[in-house]
Coordinates of C-alpha atoms in Angstrom, one line a residue:
Chain A
M1 CA -103.6 31.3 -46.3
L2 CA -104.3 27.9 -46.4
L3 CA -100.5 26.9 -47.3
L4 CA -99.2 28.6 -44.4
P5 CA -100.1 26.2 -41.7
L6 CA -99.1 23.4 -44.0
A7 CA -95.9 24.8 -44.5
Q8 CA -95.3 25.3 -40.6
N9 CA -96.3 22.1 -40.2
G10 CA -93.7 20.6 -42.4
G11 CA -91.2 22.8 -40.6
F12 CA -92.5 21.4 -37.4
F13 CA -91.7 18.1 -38.6
R14 CA -88.2 18.7 -40.0
D15 CA -87.5 20.3 -36.6
R16 CA -88.3 17.3 -34.9
S17 CA -86.1 15.2 -36.8
A18 CA -83.5 17.8 -36.2
D19 CA -84.0 17.9 -32.8
T20 CA -82.6 14.6 -32.0
C21 CA -79.4 16.0 -33.8
V22 CA -79.5 19.1 -31.8
A23 CA -80.1 17.3 -28.4
D24 CA -77.2 14.9 -29.0
N25 CA -75.1 18.1 -29.7
G26 CA -74.1 16.8 -33.0
V27 CA -73.1 18.6 -36.1
C28 CA -76.4 19.3 -37.8
P29 CA -76.5 20.7 -41.3
K30 CA -80.2 20.8 -41.2
W31 CA -80.1 23.1 -38.5
A32 CA -77.6 25.2 -39.6
I33 CA -79.6 25.6 -43.0
D34 CA -82.6 26.2 -41.0
H35 CA -81.0 28.8 -38.8
F36 CA -78.8 30.5 -41.0
D37 CA -80.7 33.7 -41.1
R38 CA -79.6 34.6 -37.5
Y39 CA -75.8 34.7 -38.5
V40 CA -76.6 37.0 -41.4
D41 CA -76.7 40.3 -39.3
P42 CA -73.5 39.2 -37.1
F43 CA -71.6 38.4 -40.2
F44 CA -72.2 42.0 -41.7
E45 CA -71.7 43.7 -38.3
H46 CA -68.3 41.9 -38.2
L47 CA -67.5 42.6 -41.8
Q48 CA -68.5 46.3 -40.9
L49 CA -66.1 46.2 -37.8
V50 CA -63.2 44.9 -39.9
V51 CA -63.7 47.2 -42.7
V52 CA -63.7 50.3 -40.5
S53 CA -60.9 49.5 -38.5
V54 CA -58.6 48.2 -41.1
A55 CA -59.4 51.4 -43.4
L56 CA -58.9 53.9 -40.4
G57 CA -55.7 51.9 -39.4
F58 CA -54.3 52.1 -42.9
V59 CA -55.2 56.1 -43.1
I60 CA -53.3 56.8 -39.8
S61 CA -50.4 54.5 -40.5
F62 CA -49.8 55.7 -44.2
A63 CA -49.8 59.4 -42.7
L64 CA -47.2 58.4 -40.1
A65 CA -45.1 56.6 -42.4
V66 CA -45.1 59.2 -45.0
L67 CA -44.1 61.5 -42.1
A68 CA -41.2 59.2 -40.8
H69 CA -40.1 58.6 -44.4
R70 CA -39.1 62.5 -44.5
R71 CA -38.1 62.7 -40.8
R72 CA -36.4 59.5 -40.0
W73 CA -36.2 60.1 -36.5
L74 CA -39.7 59.5 -36.0
V75 CA -39.3 55.8 -36.9
G76 CA -38.0 54.8 -33.8
P77 CA -40.6 56.2 -31.5
V78 CA -43.7 55.6 -33.9
T79 CA -42.5 51.8 -34.2
Q80 CA -42.4 51.7 -30.3
I81 CA -45.6 53.1 -29.5
T82 CA -47.5 51.0 -32.0
G83 CA -45.7 48.3 -30.7
I84 CA -46.8 48.7 -27.1
L85 CA -50.6 49.2 -28.4
Y86 CA -50.2 45.8 -30.5
T87 CA -49.0 44.0 -27.2
I88 CA -52.0 45.0 -25.1
P89 CA -54.2 42.1 -24.8
S90 CA -57.5 42.9 -26.9
L91 CA -59.6 42.0 -24.1
A92 CA -57.8 44.3 -21.7
A93 CA -58.1 46.9 -24.4
F94 CA -61.8 46.6 -24.4
F95 CA -62.4 46.8 -20.8
L96 CA -60.1 49.6 -20.5
L97 CA -61.8 51.7 -23.1
L98 CA -65.3 50.8 -21.6
P99 CA -65.3 53.8 -19.2
L100 CA -64.2 56.3 -21.8
T101 CA -66.1 55.4 -24.9
G102 CA -68.9 53.3 -23.7
R103 CA -70.2 49.9 -24.8
G104 CA -70.5 49.8 -28.5
Q105 CA -68.9 49.8 -31.8
T106 CA -66.7 53.1 -31.2
T107 CA -65.0 50.9 -28.5
A108 CA -64.5 48.0 -30.6
I109 CA -63.1 50.0 -33.7
I110 CA -60.5 52.0 -31.6
A111 CA -59.1 49.0 -30.1
L112 CA -59.0 47.1 -33.4
T113 CA -57.6 50.1 -35.4
A114 CA -55.0 50.3 -32.8
Y115 CA -54.0 46.6 -33.6
T116 CA -53.4 47.2 -37.3
L117 CA -51.1 50.3 -36.9
L118 CA -48.1 48.4 -36.2
I119 CA -48.6 46.0 -39.2
F120 CA -49.4 48.5 -41.4
F121 CA -46.5 51.0 -40.3
R122 CA -43.9 48.4 -40.5
N123 CA -45.0 47.2 -43.9
I124 CA -45.3 50.7 -45.5
M125 CA -42.0 51.6 -44.1
A126 CA -40.5 48.4 -45.4
G127 CA -41.8 48.9 -48.9
L128 CA -40.5 52.3 -48.9
D129 CA -37.2 51.2 -47.8
G130 CA -37.0 48.5 -50.3
V131 CA -37.1 51.0 -53.1
P132 CA -34.0 50.5 -55.2
E133 CA -31.6 53.3 -54.3
E134 CA -30.8 53.8 -58.2
A135 CA -34.4 54.2 -59.1
R136 CA -34.6 57.1 -56.5
D137 CA -31.3 58.6 -57.6
A138 CA -32.7 58.5 -61.4
G139 CA -36.0 59.9 -60.2
R140 CA -34.5 62.8 -58.7
G141 CA -31.7 63.3 -61.4
M142 CA -34.4 63.6 -63.8
G143 CA -36.1 66.3 -62.0
F144 CA -39.0 64.8 -59.7
T145 CA -39.6 66.7 -56.9
P146 CA -39.8 64.9 -53.6
R147 CA -43.7 64.8 -53.5
Q148 CA -43.6 63.3 -57.2
L149 CA -41.0 60.8 -56.6
L150 CA -43.2 59.8 -53.4
W151 CA -46.2 59.3 -55.3
R152 CA -45.2 58.3 -58.8
V153 CA -42.1 56.0 -57.8
E154 CA -41.6 55.1 -54.3
L155 CA -45.2 54.4 -53.2
P156 CA -45.9 52.2 -56.5
L157 CA -42.8 50.3 -55.7
A158 CA -43.8 49.8 -52.0
L159 CA -47.4 48.6 -53.1
P160 CA -46.4 44.9 -52.9
A161 CA -45.1 45.3 -49.3
I162 CA -48.1 47.4 -48.4
L163 CA -50.4 45.0 -49.6
A164 CA -48.8 42.2 -47.9
G165 CA -49.3 44.3 -44.8
L166 CA -52.9 44.5 -45.7
R167 CA -53.3 40.9 -46.1
I168 CA -52.0 40.2 -42.5
A169 CA -54.1 43.2 -41.1
V170 CA -57.3 41.9 -42.6
T171 CA -57.1 38.3 -41.3
T172 CA -55.7 39.3 -38.1
T173 CA -58.8 41.8 -37.5
V174 CA -61.2 39.2 -38.6
G175 CA -60.0 37.0 -35.5
L176 CA -59.7 39.8 -33.0
A177 CA -63.1 41.2 -33.9
A178 CA -64.7 38.0 -32.6
L179 CA -64.0 39.4 -29.3
A180 CA -65.6 42.7 -29.8
F181 CA -68.8 41.6 -28.5
Y182 CA -67.2 42.1 -24.9
A183 CA -67.3 45.9 -25.8
G184 CA -71.1 45.5 -27.0
A185 CA -70.1 45.5 -30.8
G186 CA -71.9 42.4 -31.6
G187 CA -70.4 40.4 -34.6
L188 CA -70.0 36.8 -35.1
G189 CA -68.2 36.4 -31.7
E190 CA -71.6 37.1 -30.0
S191 CA -73.3 34.5 -32.1
L192 CA -70.6 32.1 -31.0
A193 CA -70.4 32.9 -27.4
S194 CA -74.3 32.6 -27.0
Q195 CA -74.4 29.1 -27.3
K196 CA -70.7 27.9 -27.1
Q197 CA -71.9 24.5 -25.9
F198 CA -73.6 24.1 -29.1
K199 CA -71.1 22.4 -31.5
T200 CA -73.2 23.4 -34.7
N201 CA -73.4 26.8 -33.9
V202 CA -69.6 27.2 -32.8
L203 CA -68.7 25.6 -35.9
L204 CA -71.1 27.8 -38.2
A205 CA -70.0 31.0 -36.2
G206 CA -66.3 30.1 -36.6
G207 CA -66.7 29.1 -40.1
L208 CA -68.1 32.3 -41.3
C209 CA -65.2 34.1 -39.6
V210 CA -62.8 31.8 -41.6
V211 CA -64.6 32.3 -44.9
M212 CA -64.7 36.2 -44.2
A213 CA -60.8 36.1 -43.5
V214 CA -60.5 34.0 -46.6
M215 CA -62.6 36.3 -49.1
L216 CA -61.1 39.5 -47.9
D217 CA -57.4 37.9 -48.5
L218 CA -58.5 37.0 -51.9
L219 CA -59.8 40.4 -52.6
V220 CA -56.4 41.8 -51.6
L221 CA -54.8 39.5 -53.6
V222 CA -56.7 40.1 -56.6
A223 CA -56.1 44.0 -56.2
Q224 CA -52.5 43.0 -55.8
R225 CA -52.3 41.2 -59.0
L226 CA -54.4 44.2 -61.0
L227 CA -52.1 46.8 -59.3
T228 CA -48.7 45.6 -59.8
P229 CA -48.5 43.6 -62.9
W230 CA -44.9 44.4 -63.1
S231 CA -44.0 42.3 -60.1
R232 CA -44.6 39.2 -61.9
A233 CA -42.8 40.3 -65.2
R234 CA -39.7 38.2 -65.6
T235 CA -37.2 37.6 -68.4
V236 CA -39.0 35.2 -71.0
Chain B
M1 CA -16.0 68.8 -84.2
N2 CA -16.4 72.5 -85.6
S3 CA -19.3 71.5 -87.7
S4 CA -21.4 70.9 -84.5
N5 CA -23.8 73.7 -85.5
T6 CA -24.8 72.2 -88.8
A7 CA -25.0 68.8 -87.4
Q8 CA -27.1 69.6 -84.5
A9 CA -30.0 70.2 -86.8
E10 CA -30.0 66.7 -88.1
G11 CA -30.7 65.2 -84.8
P12 CA -33.7 62.9 -84.4
S13 CA -35.9 65.9 -83.2
A14 CA -34.0 68.6 -85.1
H15 CA -33.7 70.3 -81.8
P16 CA -31.0 72.9 -82.4
Q17 CA -29.4 73.2 -78.7
A18 CA -26.4 72.0 -77.1
A19 CA -25.2 74.0 -74.5
T20 CA -21.9 75.3 -73.5
L21 CA -20.8 73.9 -69.9
E22 CA -18.4 76.2 -67.8
F23 CA -17.0 75.1 -64.2
R24 CA -15.6 78.1 -62.7
E25 CA -13.3 77.9 -59.5
V26 CA -15.6 75.1 -58.3
T27 CA -15.0 73.7 -54.7
K28 CA -17.1 71.3 -52.8
V29 CA -16.5 70.6 -49.2
Y30 CA -18.9 68.0 -47.7
P31 CA -20.0 69.2 -44.4
G32 CA -17.9 67.4 -41.7
S33 CA -15.0 66.9 -43.8
A34 CA -11.9 68.8 -43.5
E35 CA -10.6 68.3 -47.0
P36 CA -12.7 69.7 -50.1
A37 CA -13.5 66.9 -52.4
I38 CA -13.5 69.4 -55.2
R39 CA -10.7 72.0 -55.5
G40 CA -10.9 75.1 -57.6
L41 CA -12.1 73.2 -60.6
S42 CA -12.3 75.0 -63.7
F43 CA -12.9 74.2 -67.2
L44 CA -15.1 74.7 -70.2
V45 CA -16.7 72.2 -72.4
P46 CA -18.0 73.8 -75.9
A47 CA -21.4 73.0 -77.1
G48 CA -21.7 69.5 -78.8
H49 CA -18.6 68.1 -77.2
I50 CA -17.9 65.0 -75.0
C51 CA -16.1 65.9 -71.9
V52 CA -14.9 62.8 -69.9
L53 CA -13.9 63.2 -66.4
V54 CA -11.5 60.4 -65.5
G55 CA -9.3 59.6 -62.6
P56 CA -8.6 57.2 -59.9
S57 CA -11.4 56.2 -57.1
G58 CA -12.1 59.0 -54.9
C59 CA -10.8 61.8 -57.0
G60 CA -14.1 63.3 -57.1
K61 CA -15.1 62.9 -60.8
T62 CA -18.8 61.9 -59.9
T63 CA -19.1 64.6 -57.4
A64 CA -18.0 67.1 -60.1
M65 CA -20.5 65.7 -62.4
R66 CA -23.3 65.8 -59.9
L67 CA -22.7 69.3 -59.0
A68 CA -23.5 70.1 -62.7
N69 CA -27.3 69.2 -62.1
R70 CA -27.3 70.2 -58.5
M71 CA -27.7 66.6 -57.2
I72 CA -25.0 68.1 -54.9
E73 CA -24.6 71.8 -54.1
L74 CA -21.4 73.5 -54.7
T75 CA -19.6 75.2 -51.8
S76 CA -18.0 78.1 -53.7
G77 CA -17.6 78.8 -57.5
D78 CA -20.0 78.7 -60.0
I79 CA -21.5 76.2 -62.7
L80 CA -22.7 78.1 -66.0
L81 CA -25.0 76.3 -68.5
D82 CA -24.9 78.5 -71.6
G83 CA -23.6 81.4 -69.6
R84 CA -26.6 81.2 -66.9
S85 CA -25.6 80.0 -63.4
V86 CA -27.2 76.8 -62.2
R87 CA -27.5 78.5 -58.6
E88 CA -30.2 80.6 -60.3
R89 CA -32.6 77.6 -61.1
R90 CA -34.8 75.4 -59.1
P91 CA -33.0 72.1 -59.1
A92 CA -36.1 70.0 -60.1
E93 CA -36.6 72.4 -63.2
L94 CA -32.8 72.6 -64.0
R95 CA -32.7 68.7 -63.9
R96 CA -35.3 68.2 -66.5
D97 CA -33.2 70.2 -68.9
I98 CA -30.2 68.0 -68.3
G99 CA -29.8 64.3 -69.3
Y100 CA -29.1 62.0 -66.4
A101 CA -27.7 58.4 -67.0
I102 CA -26.1 56.4 -64.4
Q103 CA -24.1 53.1 -64.1
Q104 CA -27.1 51.3 -62.1
I105 CA -29.3 52.6 -64.7
G106 CA -32.2 53.2 -62.3
L107 CA -35.0 52.1 -64.6
F108 CA -38.3 52.2 -62.8
P109 CA -39.3 48.5 -62.5
H110 CA -43.2 49.1 -62.2
Q111 CA -43.4 51.2 -65.4
T112 CA -43.0 49.7 -68.9
I113 CA -40.1 50.6 -71.3
G114 CA -42.3 53.1 -73.0
E115 CA -43.3 54.8 -69.5
N116 CA -39.7 54.9 -68.6
I117 CA -38.5 56.6 -71.5
A118 CA -41.4 59.2 -71.3
T119 CA -40.6 60.2 -67.7
V120 CA -38.9 63.7 -68.5
P121 CA -41.4 64.4 -71.3
R122 CA -44.3 63.7 -69.0
L123 CA -42.7 65.8 -66.4
K124 CA -42.4 68.6 -68.6
G125 CA -46.1 68.4 -69.5
W126 CA -46.0 67.3 -73.1
D127 CA -49.0 66.0 -74.6
R128 CA -49.7 62.4 -75.4
A129 CA -49.3 62.3 -78.9
R130 CA -46.1 64.2 -78.8
I131 CA -44.6 61.7 -76.0
R132 CA -45.8 58.8 -78.4
R133 CA -44.0 60.1 -81.5
R134 CA -40.8 60.6 -79.2
V135 CA -40.9 57.2 -77.8
D136 CA -41.3 55.6 -81.1
E137 CA -38.4 57.7 -82.4
L138 CA -36.0 57.0 -79.4
L139 CA -36.6 53.1 -79.6
E140 CA -35.9 53.3 -83.2
L141 CA -32.7 55.4 -82.4
I142 CA -31.3 52.9 -79.9
G143 CA -32.3 50.0 -81.9
L144 CA -34.9 48.3 -79.9
D145 CA -38.1 46.7 -81.4
A146 CA -41.3 48.9 -81.1
D147 CA -43.1 45.8 -79.2
M148 CA -40.5 46.7 -76.5
R149 CA -42.6 49.4 -75.6
D150 CA -44.8 47.4 -73.5
R151 CA -42.3 45.3 -71.7
Y152 CA -41.2 46.0 -68.1
P153 CA -37.4 46.2 -67.4
A154 CA -37.1 42.9 -65.6
Q155 CA -37.9 41.4 -69.2
L156 CA -34.8 43.1 -70.8
S157 CA -31.1 41.9 -71.0
G158 CA -28.6 44.1 -69.5
G159 CA -27.5 45.7 -72.5
Q160 CA -31.0 46.7 -73.7
R161 CA -31.6 48.0 -70.2
Q162 CA -28.4 50.3 -70.7
R163 CA -29.6 51.4 -73.9
V164 CA -33.1 52.2 -72.7
G165 CA -31.2 54.4 -69.7
V166 CA -29.6 56.5 -72.3
A167 CA -32.8 56.7 -74.5
R168 CA -34.8 58.1 -71.4
A169 CA -32.0 60.6 -70.6
L170 CA -32.5 62.0 -74.4
A171 CA -35.9 61.8 -74.3
A172 CA -36.5 65.6 -73.8
D173 CA -33.7 66.6 -76.1
P174 CA -31.6 68.1 -73.2
P175 CA -28.9 70.3 -74.2
L176 CA -26.6 68.6 -71.5
M177 CA -26.3 65.1 -70.8
L178 CA -24.4 63.6 -67.6
M179 CA -23.4 60.1 -67.8
D180 CA -21.9 58.4 -64.8
E181 CA -20.1 55.2 -66.0
P182 CA -23.0 54.5 -68.2
F183 CA -21.4 51.4 -69.6
G184 CA -19.8 50.1 -66.5
A185 CA -21.6 47.2 -65.4
I186 CA -21.6 45.8 -68.8
D187 CA -19.5 43.0 -70.3
P188 CA -16.5 44.0 -72.4
I189 CA -17.9 43.0 -75.7
N190 CA -21.1 44.6 -75.2
R191 CA -19.8 47.6 -73.7
D192 CA -17.5 48.0 -76.8
R193 CA -20.7 48.1 -78.9
L194 CA -22.9 50.3 -76.7
Q195 CA -19.7 52.9 -76.8
N196 CA -19.7 52.6 -80.4
E197 CA -23.4 53.0 -80.8
F198 CA -23.2 56.2 -78.5
L199 CA -20.5 57.6 -80.4
R200 CA -22.7 57.0 -83.7
L201 CA -25.4 58.6 -81.8
Q202 CA -23.6 61.4 -80.7
R203 CA -22.8 62.1 -84.4
E204 CA -26.5 62.7 -85.1
I205 CA -27.4 64.3 -82.0
R206 CA -24.6 66.5 -81.1
K207 CA -25.1 66.9 -77.2
T208 CA -22.9 68.3 -74.7
V209 CA -22.0 65.4 -72.9
V210 CA -20.3 65.1 -69.4
F211 CA -19.2 61.4 -69.2
V212 CA -17.6 60.1 -66.0
T213 CA -15.4 57.1 -66.2
H214 CA -12.4 55.2 -64.1
D215 CA -11.1 53.6 -67.2
I216 CA -8.8 55.7 -69.5
D217 CA -9.1 53.5 -72.6
E218 CA -12.9 54.5 -72.4
A219 CA -12.0 58.2 -71.7
I220 CA -9.6 58.2 -74.7
K221 CA -12.3 56.4 -76.9
M222 CA -15.1 58.5 -76.0
G223 CA -13.8 62.1 -75.2
D224 CA -13.3 65.1 -77.1
R225 CA -11.9 66.7 -74.2
I226 CA -10.6 64.9 -71.1
A227 CA -10.2 66.2 -67.6
V228 CA -7.9 64.2 -65.5
L229 CA -8.6 64.5 -61.9
K230 CA -6.3 63.3 -58.8
K231 CA -7.3 62.7 -55.2
G232 CA -9.0 65.7 -53.6
G233 CA -10.6 66.9 -57.0
L234 CA -7.6 68.7 -58.4
L235 CA -7.5 69.1 -62.0
A236 CA -4.2 67.4 -63.2
Q237 CA -4.9 68.1 -67.2
Y238 CA -7.6 69.1 -69.3
G239 CA -7.3 68.7 -73.0
P240 CA -8.2 66.4 -76.2
P241 CA -6.9 62.7 -76.1
D242 CA -3.9 63.5 -78.3
E243 CA -2.5 66.0 -75.9
L244 CA -3.0 63.7 -72.9
L245 CA -1.0 60.9 -74.5
L246 CA 1.5 62.5 -76.1
Q247 CA 2.1 65.4 -73.6
P248 CA 0.8 64.5 -70.4
A249 CA 1.3 67.3 -67.7
D250 CA 2.8 65.7 -65.1
A251 CA 4.1 62.2 -63.6
F252 CA 0.5 61.6 -62.3
V253 CA -1.3 61.8 -65.9
E254 CA 1.8 60.0 -67.3
D255 CA 1.2 57.1 -65.1
F256 CA -2.6 57.4 -65.2
V257 CA -2.4 57.1 -69.2
G258 CA -0.2 54.2 -68.8
A259 CA 3.3 53.2 -70.2
D260 CA 1.8 52.3 -73.5
R261 CA 0.5 55.8 -74.3
V262 CA 1.9 56.3 -77.6
L263 CA 0.4 52.8 -78.7
K264 CA -2.8 54.1 -77.2
H265 CA -2.5 57.4 -79.5
L266 CA -1.8 55.4 -82.5
S267 CA -5.2 53.6 -81.8
L268 CA -7.0 57.1 -82.2
H269 CA -5.4 57.1 -85.9
R270 CA -6.3 55.3 -89.1
V271 CA -3.6 54.0 -91.4
A272 CA -5.0 56.6 -93.9
D273 CA -3.8 59.5 -91.6
A274 CA -0.1 58.4 -91.8
P275 CA 2.1 59.8 -94.8
L276 CA 1.8 56.7 -97.2
D277 CA 4.6 56.0 -99.4
P278 CA 3.5 55.0 -103.1
P279 CA 2.9 51.0 -103.6
A280 CA 6.4 49.1 -104.0
A281 CA 6.9 46.3 -106.1
D282 CA 9.5 45.1 -103.9
A283 CA 7.4 44.9 -100.7
G284 CA 7.9 41.4 -100.7
P285 CA 5.5 38.5 -100.0
D286 CA 5.5 38.5 -96.5
A287 CA 4.5 42.2 -96.1
P288 CA 1.1 42.2 -93.9
R289 CA -1.8 43.7 -95.9
V290 CA -3.6 46.3 -94.2
R291 CA -6.7 48.8 -94.9
G292 CA -6.5 52.4 -94.9
S293 CA -9.5 52.4 -92.2
D294 CA -7.6 50.0 -89.9
S295 CA -6.2 51.7 -86.6
L296 CA -2.4 52.5 -86.8
R297 CA -1.9 50.5 -83.7
D298 CA -3.2 47.5 -85.3
A299 CA -1.2 48.0 -88.4
L300 CA 1.8 48.6 -86.2
S301 CA 1.4 45.4 -84.7
A302 CA 0.8 43.4 -87.9
I303 CA 4.2 45.0 -89.3
L304 CA 6.1 43.8 -86.2
A305 CA 4.5 40.4 -86.1
A306 CA 5.6 39.9 -89.9
G307 CA 9.1 41.0 -88.8
G308 CA 9.4 43.6 -91.5
D309 CA 9.2 47.3 -91.5
R310 CA 6.5 47.9 -93.9
A311 CA 2.9 47.1 -94.9
V312 CA 1.0 46.9 -97.8
V313 CA -2.1 49.1 -97.8
L314 CA -5.0 47.7 -99.9
D315 CA -7.7 49.7 -101.6
D316 CA -11.6 49.2 -101.4
V317 CA -11.3 46.4 -103.8
G318 CA -8.3 44.6 -102.5
E319 CA -5.6 46.0 -104.7
P320 CA -2.4 47.5 -103.4
A321 CA -2.6 51.2 -103.2
A322 CA 0.3 52.5 -100.8
T323 CA 2.9 51.4 -98.5
L324 CA 3.0 52.0 -94.7
T325 CA 6.3 52.3 -93.2
I326 CA 7.4 52.3 -89.3
D327 CA 8.9 55.7 -90.6
A328 CA 5.8 56.8 -91.6
I329 CA 4.2 56.1 -88.3
R330 CA 7.0 57.6 -86.4
A331 CA 6.5 60.6 -88.5
L332 CA 3.0 60.8 -87.7
T333 CA 3.7 60.7 -83.7
R334 CA 6.3 63.5 -84.2
A335 CA 4.2 65.7 -86.3
E336 CA 1.4 65.6 -83.8
E337 CA 3.6 66.2 -81.1
R338 CA 5.1 69.1 -82.7
A339 CA 1.6 70.2 -83.5
L340 CA 0.8 70.4 -79.6
E341 CA 3.9 72.4 -78.9
A342 CA 2.9 74.9 -81.1

């Protein structure tokens, strides 16, 4: 009990010394370390927005792509519709959705999910279209049913393109989610905007976004290496 | 070829079956096309025989082959596999009983060689141990080291990939094999080797094989029977290579087999097949030396090159054992022609 005021006292002195840096609006590592905890919750809010939106976007696009793979006429309409969704400015999307879904995560997730659809759909289609015709023919000729061919031959061979799409979707969504606070969904964007004149804050919140994007990107990259060992196999 | 029943049992898996394949008045008209791609095609391939479909491009030979495993659906007529119509069977199931090898091979790039070979056994639900044994057996059969099992197709040479393609087609020991220009993408030297390997293999496994090629020389080499197709999927002639070469049915076949058809026929026979004379003391030092196992075509070439009319046939230890004359070669051709007429 005796130590506590002392510690606070110490803290007070450190804050004093940092204060000049803060007052000068410099880059203050000390301040950053001391106030790091106020970024933890927004970081995970942000991460949750990204993961949920990307996962939803993937599931929807995957279903659309598998459908369009069988029924080719769907490719045009789906590309156009997801293309339109992709071009709506994210800010406008948040505001347009507000009257319908209210402020909060739901609104942000709907808008962010809509953004990933085009990226996923195009990459999954490109992956499926890139499957060598002779592998498909051999598969059919050996007695795969269309469903077996899709799951055992076509999708595994499309995996590099699909995962490339996932990397783009993840990094893009980390950036777009920084605007999600306009929809009342919090995230690192909120921290950033709350003190947007303060350099240290802007650098820290922005930097955490970059760190998150790089981490997720690396995660997918590692998954890709583990899942597609064959894509690196070349003549020795 | 009539020893096929006993030979089958000696196959690597001692699988006893090769199927009889029969085309009955098969016609295929593609939707939106006025002319049929295949017209009234009928022929019968006895079990354990290689039937080569040959003809110029656009003659429908690949279409005809793909009708057999319902990769293409026929318009009218029927195809019978051991007397049973292919139309009665579900396509995917039917295809698991028919080996399938194509020119582009179509190995799955994301699967190892072992997994590729195991494709059809897996579809058929074989247990792991049985699949493993079968893959080992097939790798040995095609002359690939066991450690190739875990490589990916991209790590193999073209010839090795082609062998794996054949092994994969053979994996579930199908009674019928369909092979569409399986050695077409290989350089001539390796193609010759793969052809010989396959013929050696076929002597062991005795499959019924439908083999598509546009190359008449390959057809003559590989086929027990050859079906020559002309444009529009019409069967111009169906018979053993001897018959095609010595008695072409019409001008089209005669032209297709080539002006050197009699020489091609000689390449099908060995020196030992000809009526040989006893060794002659006066053969002369310039007479070429040939062996009983040489082809008659090569022997004739040697005789002509030496400027004489005979060659000395050597035995296994290199001693003169007989004499081969140009007359004897002529006699063999005549005898074959007479036999075909009879």
